[in-house]
Every structure is written in structure tokens, then in C-alpha cells.
Tab-separated table of C-alpha atoms in Angstrom:
chain	number	residue	atom	x	y	z
M	1	MET	CA	116.303	97.778	128.806
M	2	ASP	CA	117.117	100.405	125.145
M	3	LEU	CA	114.052	102.300	124.458
M	4	LYS	CA	113.528	100.565	121.029
M	5	GLU	CA	114.401	97.117	122.504
M	6	GLN	CA	111.124	97.893	124.921
M	7	ASN	CA	109.020	99.156	122.153
M	8	TRP	CA	109.572	95.905	120.215
M	9	LYS	CA	109.275	93.624	123.347
M	10	ASN	CA	105.953	95.446	124.183
M	11	PHE	CA	104.755	94.283	120.596
M	12	CYS	CA	105.967	90.893	120.827
M	13	ASP	CA	104.338	90.591	124.648
M	14	ASN	CA	101.017	91.797	123.589
M	15	HIS	CA	100.383	91.065	119.493
M	16	LEU	CA	102.128	87.806	118.712
M	17	ARG	CA	98.955	85.895	117.963
M	18	ASP	CA	95.915	84.990	115.434
M	19	TRP	CA	93.419	88.068	115.275
M	20	HIS	CA	90.179	87.245	113.793
M	21	GLY	CA	88.144	89.813	113.396
M	22	ILE	CA	85.610	92.077	110.589
M	23	TRP	CA	87.260	95.463	108.691
M	24	THR	CA	84.526	97.994	108.266
M	25	ARG	CA	85.589	100.787	105.915
M	26	TYR	CA	83.406	103.948	105.959
M	27	SER	CA	83.242	107.055	104.043
M	28	PRO	CA	83.509	110.863	105.256
M	29	GLN	CA	80.255	111.015	105.479
M	30	GLY	CA	79.397	107.873	107.825
M	31	GLU	CA	78.375	105.081	104.750
M	32	VAL	CA	79.667	102.013	105.276
M	33	ILE	CA	81.935	101.419	101.809
M	34	GLU	CA	82.410	97.628	102.602
M	35	SER	CA	82.793	95.034	105.424
M	36	PHE	CA	84.789	91.861	104.747
M	37	GLN	CA	86.326	89.029	107.352
M	38	SER	CA	89.911	89.271	108.322
M	39	LEU	CA	92.845	86.876	110.306
M	40	ARG	CA	95.590	89.188	110.761
M	41	SER	CA	98.768	86.282	111.909
M	42	PHE	CA	102.126	87.569	113.805
M	43	ARG	CA	104.777	84.679	114.222
M	44	SER	CA	108.179	85.408	115.395
M	45	ASN	CA	111.379	82.828	114.831
M	46	LEU	CA	113.314	81.484	118.038
M	47	GLU	CA	114.711	84.837	118.991
M	48	GLN	CA	111.956	87.024	118.610
M	49	THR	CA	114.325	89.290	115.921
M	50	GLU	CA	112.050	88.669	113.526
M	51	ILE	CA	108.189	88.712	112.910
M	52	THR	CA	106.623	87.512	109.833
M	53	HIS	CA	102.646	89.146	109.869
M	54	THR	CA	100.465	87.809	107.244
M	55	ASN	CA	96.831	89.022	106.630
M	56	ARG	CA	94.315	86.633	105.035
M	57	TYR	CA	90.898	88.538	104.113
M	58	THR	CA	87.652	87.156	102.971
M	59	TYR	CA	85.402	89.132	100.990
M	60	ALA	CA	81.214	89.026	100.614
M	61	ASP	CA	81.877	87.731	97.364
M	62	GLY	CA	83.961	84.750	98.420
M	63	ARG	CA	87.151	86.162	97.416
M	64	THR	CA	90.015	85.945	99.172
M	65	GLU	CA	93.701	87.410	99.385
M	66	GLU	CA	96.957	87.074	101.750
M	67	LYS	CA	99.870	89.742	101.826
M	68	THR	CA	102.595	88.798	104.290
M	69	TRP	CA	105.715	91.612	105.468
M	70	LYS	CA	108.753	90.890	107.629
M	71	LEU	CA	109.378	92.689	110.745
M	72	ASN	CA	112.341	93.619	112.370
M	73	LYS	CA	113.396	95.593	115.374
M	74	PRO	CA	115.493	98.443	113.705
M	75	ALA	CA	112.531	98.672	111.071
M	76	ILE	CA	109.042	98.707	112.741
M	77	ARG	CA	107.351	102.098	112.879
M	78	SER	CA	104.440	101.345	114.792
M	79	VAL	CA	104.776	102.395	118.483
M	80	PHE	CA	103.737	100.549	121.682
M	81	PHE	CA	102.711	100.698	124.834
M	82	GLU	CA	103.613	98.224	127.850
M	83	GLN	CA	99.823	97.624	128.251
M	84	GLY	CA	99.440	96.718	124.562
M	85	ALA	CA	97.629	99.712	123.083
M	86	ALA	CA	99.828	100.936	119.874
M	87	ALA	CA	100.064	103.863	116.400
M	88	PHE	CA	100.537	102.572	113.125
M	89	ALA	CA	101.207	106.042	111.939
M	90	SER	CA	102.434	108.733	109.500
M	91	GLN	CA	105.623	109.933	110.756
M	92	GLU	CA	104.599	113.633	108.954
M	93	LEU	CA	102.130	115.156	106.650
M	94	LYS	CA	103.354	115.881	103.460
M	95	PRO	CA	101.582	117.692	100.685
M	96	GLY	CA	100.343	115.681	97.917
M	97	SER	CA	100.893	112.502	99.779
M	98	LEU	CA	98.357	109.731	101.804
M	99	PHE	CA	98.442	110.397	105.528
M	100	ALA	CA	96.908	107.640	107.640
M	101	VAL	CA	96.686	107.235	111.490
M	102	GLU	CA	96.384	103.561	112.863
M	103	LEU	CA	95.328	103.788	116.493
M	104	PHE	CA	95.454	100.105	118.233
M	105	PHE	CA	93.558	98.902	121.426
M	106	ARG	CA	94.065	95.798	123.677
M	107	HIS	CA	92.165	94.307	126.292
M	108	GLU	CA	92.535	90.597	127.014
M	109	GLU	CA	91.771	88.236	123.953
M	110	LEU	CA	90.356	91.093	122.471
M	111	ARG	CA	92.237	94.092	119.790
M	112	HIS	CA	90.637	96.794	117.921
M	113	SER	CA	92.304	99.580	115.488
M	114	VAL	CA	90.450	102.740	114.259
M	115	ILE	CA	92.272	103.955	111.089
M	116	ALA	CA	91.521	107.380	109.649
M	117	ALA	CA	93.000	107.963	106.200
M	118	TYR	CA	93.320	111.408	104.033
M	119	ASP	CA	93.542	111.547	100.487
M	120	GLY	CA	96.783	113.782	99.481
M	121	GLY	CA	97.349	114.801	102.876
M	122	ASP	CA	94.448	117.026	103.070
M	123	SER	CA	90.877	116.122	103.391
M	124	LEU	CA	89.170	113.125	104.931
M	125	LYS	CA	88.850	110.380	102.221
M	126	ARG	CA	87.933	107.146	104.832
M	127	THR	CA	87.718	105.840	108.170
M	128	LEU	CA	87.821	101.946	108.934
M	129	THR	CA	87.144	100.018	112.382
M	130	ILE	CA	88.657	96.528	112.730
M	131	ARG	CA	87.530	94.675	115.583
M	132	GLU	CA	89.175	91.456	116.201
M	133	ASP	CA	89.098	88.446	119.168
M	134	ALA	CA	92.511	86.174	119.378
M	135	THR	CA	89.647	83.484	120.602
M	136	GLY	CA	88.450	82.877	116.917
M	137	PHE	CA	85.487	83.860	114.686
M	138	PRO	CA	82.847	85.116	115.608
M	139	SER	CA	83.499	86.893	118.354
M	140	GLU	CA	81.816	86.401	121.632
M	141	TYR	CA	82.233	90.195	122.579
M	142	TRP	CA	81.711	91.783	118.765
M	143	SER	CA	78.671	92.186	117.190
M	144	ALA	CA	77.891	91.934	113.679
M	145	GLU	CA	76.602	95.584	113.322
M	146	LEU	CA	77.671	97.681	111.113
M	147	ASN	CA	76.270	101.070	110.870
M	148	LEU	CA	77.154	104.428	112.715
M	149	LEU	CA	75.407	105.713	115.935
M	150	PRO	CA	74.099	109.046	116.072
M	151	GLU	CA	75.531	109.620	119.304
M	152	ARG	CA	77.453	108.103	122.441
M	153	ASN	CA	77.049	109.404	125.888
M	154	LEU	CA	80.325	109.525	127.583
M	155	THR	CA	79.240	112.259	130.489
M	156	GLY	CA	80.578	111.200	133.731
M	157	ASN	CA	82.785	111.298	136.650
M	158	TRP	CA	85.660	109.311	134.676
M	159	GLN	CA	89.117	109.133	136.500
M	160	GLY	CA	92.080	107.394	135.110
M	161	THR	CA	95.562	107.697	134.260
M	162	SER	CA	97.326	108.821	131.463
M	163	VAL	CA	101.038	107.774	129.921
M	164	THR	CA	102.574	109.797	126.941
M	165	MET	CA	105.331	108.811	124.518
M	166	THR	CA	107.562	111.322	122.247
M	167	PRO	CA	108.836	110.314	118.954
M	168	ASP	CA	112.416	108.848	120.665
M	169	LEU	CA	110.120	106.600	122.494
M	170	ASN	CA	110.660	108.029	125.996
M	171	VAL	CA	107.704	107.524	127.534
M	172	SER	CA	106.307	109.452	130.747
M	173	PRO	CA	105.313	108.305	134.360
M	174	PRO	CA	101.297	107.831	134.726
M	175	VAL	CA	99.646	110.684	135.875
M	176	PRO	CA	95.858	111.397	136.909
M	177	ALA	CA	93.852	111.978	134.192
M	178	GLN	CA	90.115	113.113	133.683
M	179	LEU	CA	88.212	112.480	130.446
M	180	GLU	CA	88.390	114.973	127.763
M	181	TRP	CA	86.168	114.515	124.850
M	182	PRO	CA	85.896	115.121	122.055
M	183	VAL	CA	88.845	116.876	120.276
M	184	GLU	CA	87.551	120.546	119.903
M	185	GLY	CA	86.958	121.676	116.038
M	186	ASN	CA	86.952	117.623	115.271
M	187	GLN	CA	84.567	115.707	113.813
M	188	THR	CA	83.205	112.873	116.099
M	189	VAL	CA	82.231	109.021	114.727
M	190	PHE	CA	80.660	106.672	116.677
M	191	PHE	CA	81.514	103.113	115.182
M	192	PRO	CA	79.598	100.364	116.846
M	193	ASP	CA	80.595	98.188	120.239
M	194	GLY	CA	81.864	101.340	121.787
M	195	ILE	CA	84.242	102.503	119.849
M	196	SER	CA	84.302	106.542	119.415
M	197	LEU	CA	87.178	108.418	116.882
M	198	SER	CA	87.706	112.407	116.716
M	199	CYS	CA	89.231	113.566	113.922
M	200	PRO	CA	89.951	116.596	111.670
M	201	SER	CA	87.590	116.801	108.385
M	202	GLU	CA	90.975	118.045	106.879
M	203	VAL	CA	94.915	118.373	107.703
M	204	SER	CA	97.205	120.961	106.695
M	205	LEU	CA	100.676	122.115	107.233
M	206	GLY	CA	101.147	125.400	109.629
M	207	THR	CA	97.934	124.247	111.989
M	208	PRO	CA	98.549	121.743	114.410
M	209	PHE	CA	96.441	118.784	114.696
M	210	THR	CA	94.901	116.309	117.158
M	211	LEU	CA	92.842	112.901	115.940
M	212	ALA	CA	91.557	110.478	119.184
M	213	ALA	CA	90.235	107.149	119.552
M	214	ASN	CA	88.725	105.598	122.669
M	215	TRP	CA	86.855	102.296	123.187
M	216	LEU	CA	84.220	101.891	125.852
M	217	VAL	CA	85.462	97.858	126.860
M	218	THR	CA	82.628	97.699	129.391
M	219	PRO	CA	80.140	100.452	130.598
M	220	SER	CA	82.302	101.618	133.147
M	221	TYR	CA	85.700	101.211	131.990
M	222	LEU	CA	86.870	103.145	128.846
M	223	GLN	CA	90.423	103.618	126.842
M	224	GLN	CA	91.631	106.170	124.911
M	225	LEU	CA	94.437	106.943	122.189
M	226	THR	CA	95.553	110.560	121.178
M	227	ILE	CA	98.147	111.261	118.704
M	228	ARG	CA	99.143	114.836	118.275
M	229	TYR	CA	100.682	116.731	115.297
M	230	ASP	CA	102.787	120.187	115.548
M	231	ASP	CA	102.445	122.718	113.080
M	232	SER	CA	105.319	121.485	110.716
M	233	GLY	CA	103.058	118.198	110.148
M	234	ALA	CA	105.406	115.893	112.185
M	235	PHE	CA	104.073	113.676	115.121
M	236	SER	CA	104.526	114.819	118.029
M	237	MET	CA	103.580	112.753	120.887
M	238	LEU	CA	100.748	109.638	121.607
M	239	THR	CA	99.018	109.279	124.932
M	240	PHE	CA	97.523	106.372	126.207
M	241	GLU	CA	94.700	106.720	129.134
M	242	GLU	CA	92.612	104.148	130.778
M	243	PHE	CA	89.652	105.362	132.871
M	244	HIS	CA	87.021	104.221	135.273
M	245	LEU	CA	83.305	105.796	135.724
M	246	LEU	CA	83.081	106.369	139.290
M	247	ASP	CA	80.434	107.398	141.096
M	248	PRO	CA	78.872	110.837	141.448
């Protein structure tokens, strides 16, 4: 199958449904800026050649808002692994422009994404988590907690597999992997419900940088996504890893 066709199929197989969730935005210092309810819906035509993506927001003051986009294979900017993990990210860092990365995780009827956004492509402006459940709202899995945690213990013998996608959508065969966390030199943020983010406080041309996020789905099962940019500011690779905590 053509790589773009496979990428589109991975999207359709894993994400065409209603995702009920909570969006929570944080300042670079970890303070809660706002939190609101959402519904992200993905509907395709019969041939699955076009997808209608609709976001509905319900804010704390009762206001509602709706936004709709049309997605198709040639224009889609997200990259999707067969498992469902994905990234919607700026393809390159451009001075003076907003630079943002959204990393998506999927497990059964649950999904969440983590966003890091940089003001003018330089300093971290905000982070955001979106915790979603396809079974409805409120979720039986996700909590209502908003505040960051001071730390999260991810030590132990985490063993698993790793696959890497390049910008041309080629995916490597899975290889054995051991958890490496956090990314050296990054700041680390511990969101509620087992979600963690490791991202630079600043990004700039001339220096390669890496963002990573993981989700402790259960006490012994963890998913991790790592996206890398080269010294020219261009997206260079996306890695998805699944780990299981083994006995010492």
C-alpha cells in the first residue's frame, strides 16, 4: 500500500468516532489557565476519501463554540502509526511564527493528546492536555483533577518495542527498547492521570531539539511518543514506544 494511503487508513481505523473530553491549558509555570469540556467528532464519507472534523466546546461560563474542518488524503498534516498513536506538528521551526506539537495516544476507547506551543517559535507559551473517552462523558477512566503533580515515579525495568517514522512516512520494523525518560536538558511536566511531558523551555534554529510525552495507562503499561527536529528546525523523526514493567 502507498505510504500516504497507509497513513490515511491508520487515521480512519483508529480515530473516526466521537471523542468526549476535557481540555486543560497550563502556563509555562504550570498554573491552570482554563479547562473546558469538548467533543471532537470525526465523520467520513462512504468512500472514506474525506473526513469532517468538528470540535464542540462547552466553557465553564456556559458558552458553547463549534469549529469544523474538512480533511482529505493529499492535505492531511498529521502522521499516524498503525496502533493509533499520532502527531500533529509544525513541520519546521520558523522564527516569528507559532510553533506547536500535539502528540496523540490511543488505547482501546481512550485517547489523549499533549500540546506544547512556543510563542514566535522561541519560548514555551503554554502546554495543554486533552483527555478523551469514546464511551461518553464523564469518563470512568479519566479523573477530574487539573493541577500538576510535583513528580511521577517511572523507575523500574521498563522493556518494550520501538518503531520510528520519518517525514516521508516510512516506518521502521519494531526493535527492542528500554524506557529512557526524561529528555536530558528539557523541563518535565507531570499532568494528572499518568500523563507526562518533557519539552524544551526554548527552541531555536541551529540547535536540534526533542519533545517527548508518555502515558502510564496502567501501573505496568506505558506508551511514549518522541518527536525530533534537526538543527535546521525541520521535523526529522517520530518514535512510538510501548513498555511493560517487568519484575526486577
